[in-house]
Amino acid sequence: MKNKNTRPFAGFENGLIELKLRQFQKVAGLDRIIVSSNDPVVLDYAAQFAAAEDPRVEPLPRPDEFGVSATSMGAFIRDYIAHLSEDGHLFWSHVTHPFATAEVYERALDVYRERISEGYDCLVSATKIQKFLWRDGKPFNYDNTVERWPRSQDLEPVWEINHAIYAIPFEVMRRSGDRVGDRPFFFEMEEKEAMDIDWEEQFNLMDEIARARRVEGRSLL
């Protein structure tokens, strides 16, 4: 999808990258805001934002070998993202989640700090699914020999990783070679917060939703 991250979106002239940086600008618990991209338009805007709005923003040109579709996500995480810092913690999100707001990020950071102190080694945002799921010709998350149609609220929940937030110590990331450690905590997000943009139709739909929210006086930040 051409210029997905920089075309105008819901009144933000510089698009999803502007919206995401303005959301992160309101998150006090972040020491650095790294914008990794191989798109010069994204990097130029990030540099302008850093100079005019928030010095925590750091545009980072992505090496060519990690900016092509042939690169596996595993290699991208293991060989690139895991080495962005020698120590500290990674709090990773994508500009394509326009409704993951500063409030959501602040809440996730608070939960992450709590869960790390309890022995979890990372936080992964997920959407809880309690629906009638089948696999291999039989129910997956309920026993229909006990109750053919149980109440949906009694179904065993299944967690869908929605990719809106990953939080993990860099050391754990390098050791595991992944953005999910050995003991993840699933941070629940509602579907309306976790919606992601991949295709043109999704962009247009979420642009309409975002504009409607702004008309109602609801902030996207």
Short mmCIF file of N, CA and C in Angstrom, two decimals, residues 92-165:
data_model
loop_
_atom_site.label_atom_id
_atom_site.label_comp_id
_atom_site.label_asym_id
_atom_site.label_seq_id
_atom_site.Cartn_x
_atom_site.Cartn_y
_atom_site.Cartn_z
N TRP A 92 7.71 -1.63 22.01
CA TRP A 92 7.62 -1.62 20.55
C TRP A 92 6.17 -1.53 20.12
N SER A 93 5.90 -0.58 19.22
CA SER A 93 4.58 -0.47 18.63
C SER A 93 4.74 -0.13 17.15
N HIS A 94 3.60 -0.06 16.45
CA HIS A 94 3.60 0.22 15.02
C HIS A 94 2.69 1.41 14.73
N VAL A 95 3.05 2.18 13.73
CA VAL A 95 2.21 3.33 13.37
C VAL A 95 0.87 2.89 12.81
N THR A 96 0.77 1.64 12.40
CA THR A 96 -0.46 1.16 11.76
C THR A 96 -1.55 0.77 12.76
N HIS A 97 -1.34 1.08 14.04
CA HIS A 97 -2.38 0.90 15.06
C HIS A 97 -2.82 2.30 15.52
N PRO A 98 -3.68 2.96 14.76
CA PRO A 98 -4.01 4.36 15.07
C PRO A 98 -4.79 4.56 16.35
N PHE A 99 -5.46 3.52 16.85
CA PHE A 99 -6.31 3.69 18.03
C PHE A 99 -5.64 3.18 19.31
N ALA A 100 -4.37 2.81 19.20
CA ALA A 100 -3.57 2.56 20.41
C ALA A 100 -3.07 3.92 20.87
N THR A 101 -3.74 4.49 21.85
CA THR A 101 -3.50 5.87 22.26
C THR A 101 -2.47 5.96 23.38
N ALA A 102 -2.14 7.19 23.75
CA ALA A 102 -1.21 7.41 24.86
C ALA A 102 -1.72 6.77 26.14
N GLU A 103 -3.02 6.83 26.36
CA GLU A 103 -3.60 6.22 27.57
C GLU A 103 -3.37 4.72 27.57
N VAL A 104 -3.53 4.08 26.43
CA VAL A 104 -3.28 2.64 26.32
C VAL A 104 -1.81 2.34 26.61
N TYR A 105 -0.91 3.14 26.03
CA TYR A 105 0.52 2.92 26.25
C TYR A 105 0.91 3.14 27.71
N GLU A 106 0.38 4.18 28.33
CA GLU A 106 0.68 4.43 29.74
C GLU A 106 0.21 3.26 30.60
N ARG A 107 -0.97 2.77 30.30
CA ARG A 107 -1.51 1.64 31.06
C ARG A 107 -0.63 0.40 30.85
N ALA A 108 -0.21 0.16 29.62
CA ALA A 108 0.64 -1.00 29.33
C ALA A 108 1.99 -0.89 30.05
N LEU A 109 2.56 0.31 30.07
CA LEU A 109 3.83 0.50 30.77
C LEU A 109 3.70 0.22 32.26
N ASP A 110 2.62 0.69 32.87
CA ASP A 110 2.40 0.44 34.29
C ASP A 110 2.27 -1.05 34.57
N VAL A 111 1.49 -1.73 33.73
CA VAL A 111 1.30 -3.17 33.91
C VAL A 111 2.62 -3.91 33.68
N TYR A 112 3.37 -3.49 32.69
CA TYR A 112 4.67 -4.13 32.40
C TYR A 112 5.60 -4.05 33.60
N ARG A 113 5.70 -2.88 34.20
CA ARG A 113 6.57 -2.73 35.37
C ARG A 113 6.13 -3.66 36.50
N GLU A 114 4.83 -3.74 36.71
CA GLU A 114 4.31 -4.61 37.77
C GLU A 114 4.61 -6.08 37.48
N ARG A 115 4.36 -6.50 36.25
CA ARG A 115 4.51 -7.92 35.92
C ARG A 115 5.97 -8.34 35.88
N ILE A 116 6.85 -7.46 35.44
CA ILE A 116 8.28 -7.78 35.47
C ILE A 116 8.73 -8.04 36.90
N SER A 117 8.22 -7.25 37.84
CA SER A 117 8.59 -7.44 39.25
C SER A 117 8.02 -8.73 39.81
N GLU A 118 7.01 -9.29 39.15
CA GLU A 118 6.38 -10.53 39.60
C GLU A 118 6.97 -11.77 38.94
N GLY A 119 7.94 -11.58 38.04
CA GLY A 119 8.60 -12.73 37.44
C GLY A 119 8.28 -12.98 35.98
N TYR A 120 7.34 -12.24 35.40
CA TYR A 120 7.13 -12.33 33.96
C TYR A 120 8.33 -11.69 33.26
N ASP A 121 8.63 -12.14 32.03
CA ASP A 121 9.80 -11.58 31.36
C ASP A 121 9.46 -10.71 30.15
N CYS A 122 8.17 -10.52 29.87
CA CYS A 122 7.78 -9.63 28.78
C CYS A 122 6.28 -9.38 28.85
N LEU A 123 5.84 -8.41 28.08
CA LEU A 123 4.41 -8.12 27.94
C LEU A 123 4.08 -8.12 26.46
N VAL A 124 2.96 -8.75 26.13
CA VAL A 124 2.50 -8.84 24.74
C VAL A 124 1.03 -8.42 24.71
N SER A 125 0.70 -7.46 23.87
CA SER A 125 -0.71 -7.07 23.78
C SER A 125 -1.49 -8.13 23.01
N ALA A 126 -2.69 -8.38 23.49
CA ALA A 126 -3.51 -9.43 22.87
C ALA A 126 -4.98 -9.09 23.02
N THR A 127 -5.77 -9.67 22.15
CA THR A 127 -7.21 -9.51 22.18
C THR A 127 -7.83 -10.83 22.62
N LYS A 128 -8.66 -10.77 23.64
CA LYS A 128 -9.29 -11.99 24.15
C LYS A 128 -10.45 -12.39 23.26
N ILE A 129 -10.45 -13.64 22.85
CA ILE A 129 -11.51 -14.17 22.00
C ILE A 129 -12.29 -15.22 22.78
N GLN A 130 -13.57 -14.99 22.94
CA GLN A 130 -14.46 -15.97 23.55
C GLN A 130 -15.60 -16.23 22.58
N LYS A 131 -15.28 -17.03 21.58
CA LYS A 131 -16.24 -17.37 20.54
C LYS A 131 -16.21 -18.88 20.34
N PHE A 132 -17.15 -19.37 19.57
CA PHE A 132 -17.26 -20.81 19.35
C PHE A 132 -16.29 -21.22 18.24
N LEU A 133 -15.11 -21.66 18.66
CA LEU A 133 -14.03 -22.00 17.73
C LEU A 133 -13.94 -23.51 17.54
N TRP A 134 -13.78 -23.92 16.30
CA TRP A 134 -13.65 -25.34 15.97
C TRP A 134 -12.33 -25.58 15.25
N ARG A 135 -11.80 -26.80 15.44
CA ARG A 135 -10.59 -27.23 14.74
C ARG A 135 -10.66 -28.74 14.54
N ASP A 136 -10.30 -29.19 13.34
CA ASP A 136 -10.31 -30.62 13.02
C ASP A 136 -11.68 -31.25 13.26
N GLY A 137 -12.73 -30.50 12.92
CA GLY A 137 -14.07 -31.05 12.97
C GLY A 137 -14.70 -31.14 14.34
N LYS A 138 -14.11 -30.46 15.34
CA LYS A 138 -14.69 -30.49 16.68
C LYS A 138 -14.39 -29.18 17.40
N PRO A 139 -15.13 -28.89 18.47
CA PRO A 139 -14.89 -27.65 19.21
C PRO A 139 -13.46 -27.58 19.74
N PHE A 140 -12.90 -26.39 19.68
CA PHE A 140 -11.53 -26.18 20.13
C PHE A 140 -11.47 -25.68 21.57
N ASN A 141 -12.40 -24.81 21.95
CA ASN A 141 -12.30 -24.17 23.27
C ASN A 141 -13.50 -24.46 24.17
N TYR A 142 -14.24 -25.53 23.86
CA TYR A 142 -15.30 -25.98 24.76
C TYR A 142 -15.61 -27.44 24.47
N ASP A 143 -16.25 -28.09 25.42
CA ASP A 143 -16.58 -29.52 25.31
C ASP A 143 -18.07 -29.66 25.07
N ASN A 144 -18.45 -29.97 23.84
CA ASN A 144 -19.88 -30.04 23.54
C ASN A 144 -20.52 -31.36 23.95
N THR A 145 -19.71 -32.26 24.54
CA THR A 145 -20.31 -33.46 25.12
C THR A 145 -20.84 -33.17 26.52
N VAL A 146 -20.35 -32.09 27.12
CA VAL A 146 -20.82 -31.67 28.44
C VAL A 146 -21.98 -30.69 28.29
N GLU A 147 -21.79 -29.71 27.43
CA GLU A 147 -22.82 -28.71 27.16
C GLU A 147 -22.71 -28.34 25.68
N ARG A 148 -23.76 -28.65 24.91
CA ARG A 148 -23.65 -28.46 23.46
C ARG A 148 -23.44 -27.00 23.10
N TRP A 149 -24.16 -26.11 23.75
CA TRP A 149 -24.01 -24.68 23.47
C TRP A 149 -23.88 -23.92 24.79
N PRO A 150 -22.67 -23.91 25.36
CA PRO A 150 -22.49 -23.16 26.61
C PRO A 150 -22.61 -21.67 26.36
N ARG A 151 -22.77 -20.92 27.45
CA ARG A 151 -22.80 -19.46 27.32
C ARG A 151 -21.43 -18.97 26.85
N SER A 152 -21.44 -17.97 25.99
CA SER A 152 -20.17 -17.50 25.43
C SER A 152 -19.21 -17.02 26.51
N GLN A 153 -19.75 -16.45 27.60
CA GLN A 153 -18.88 -15.97 28.68
C GLN A 153 -18.24 -17.12 29.45
N ASP A 154 -18.75 -18.35 29.26
CA ASP A 154 -18.17 -19.52 29.93
C ASP A 154 -17.15 -20.24 29.06
N LEU A 155 -16.99 -19.82 27.82
CA LEU A 155 -16.02 -20.45 26.94
C LEU A 155 -14.60 -20.15 27.41
N GLU A 156 -13.71 -21.10 27.20
CA GLU A 156 -12.31 -20.88 27.53
C GLU A 156 -11.75 -19.81 26.59
N PRO A 157 -11.21 -18.72 27.13
CA PRO A 157 -10.70 -17.66 26.25
C PRO A 157 -9.45 -18.08 25.49
N VAL A 158 -9.34 -17.58 24.27
CA VAL A 158 -8.15 -17.76 23.45
C VAL A 158 -7.57 -16.37 23.20
N TRP A 159 -6.26 -16.25 23.27
CA TRP A 159 -5.63 -14.94 23.12
C TRP A 159 -5.04 -14.79 21.72
N GLU A 160 -5.45 -13.73 21.04
CA GLU A 160 -4.91 -13.39 19.73
C GLU A 160 -3.88 -12.27 19.89
N ILE A 161 -2.63 -12.54 19.58
CA ILE A 161 -1.61 -11.49 19.62
C ILE A 161 -1.93 -10.48 18.52
N ASN A 162 -2.08 -9.22 18.92
CA ASN A 162 -2.52 -8.21 17.94
C ASN A 162 -1.39 -7.30 17.46
N HIS A 163 -0.18 -7.48 17.99
CA HIS A 163 1.03 -6.77 17.53
C HIS A 163 1.03 -5.27 17.83
N ALA A 164 0.11 -4.81 18.66
CA ALA A 164 0.09 -3.38 18.97
C ALA A 164 1.20 -2.99 19.93
N ILE A 165 1.55 -3.89 20.87
CA ILE A 165 2.57 -3.57 21.88
C ILE A 165 3.38 -4.82 22.21
#
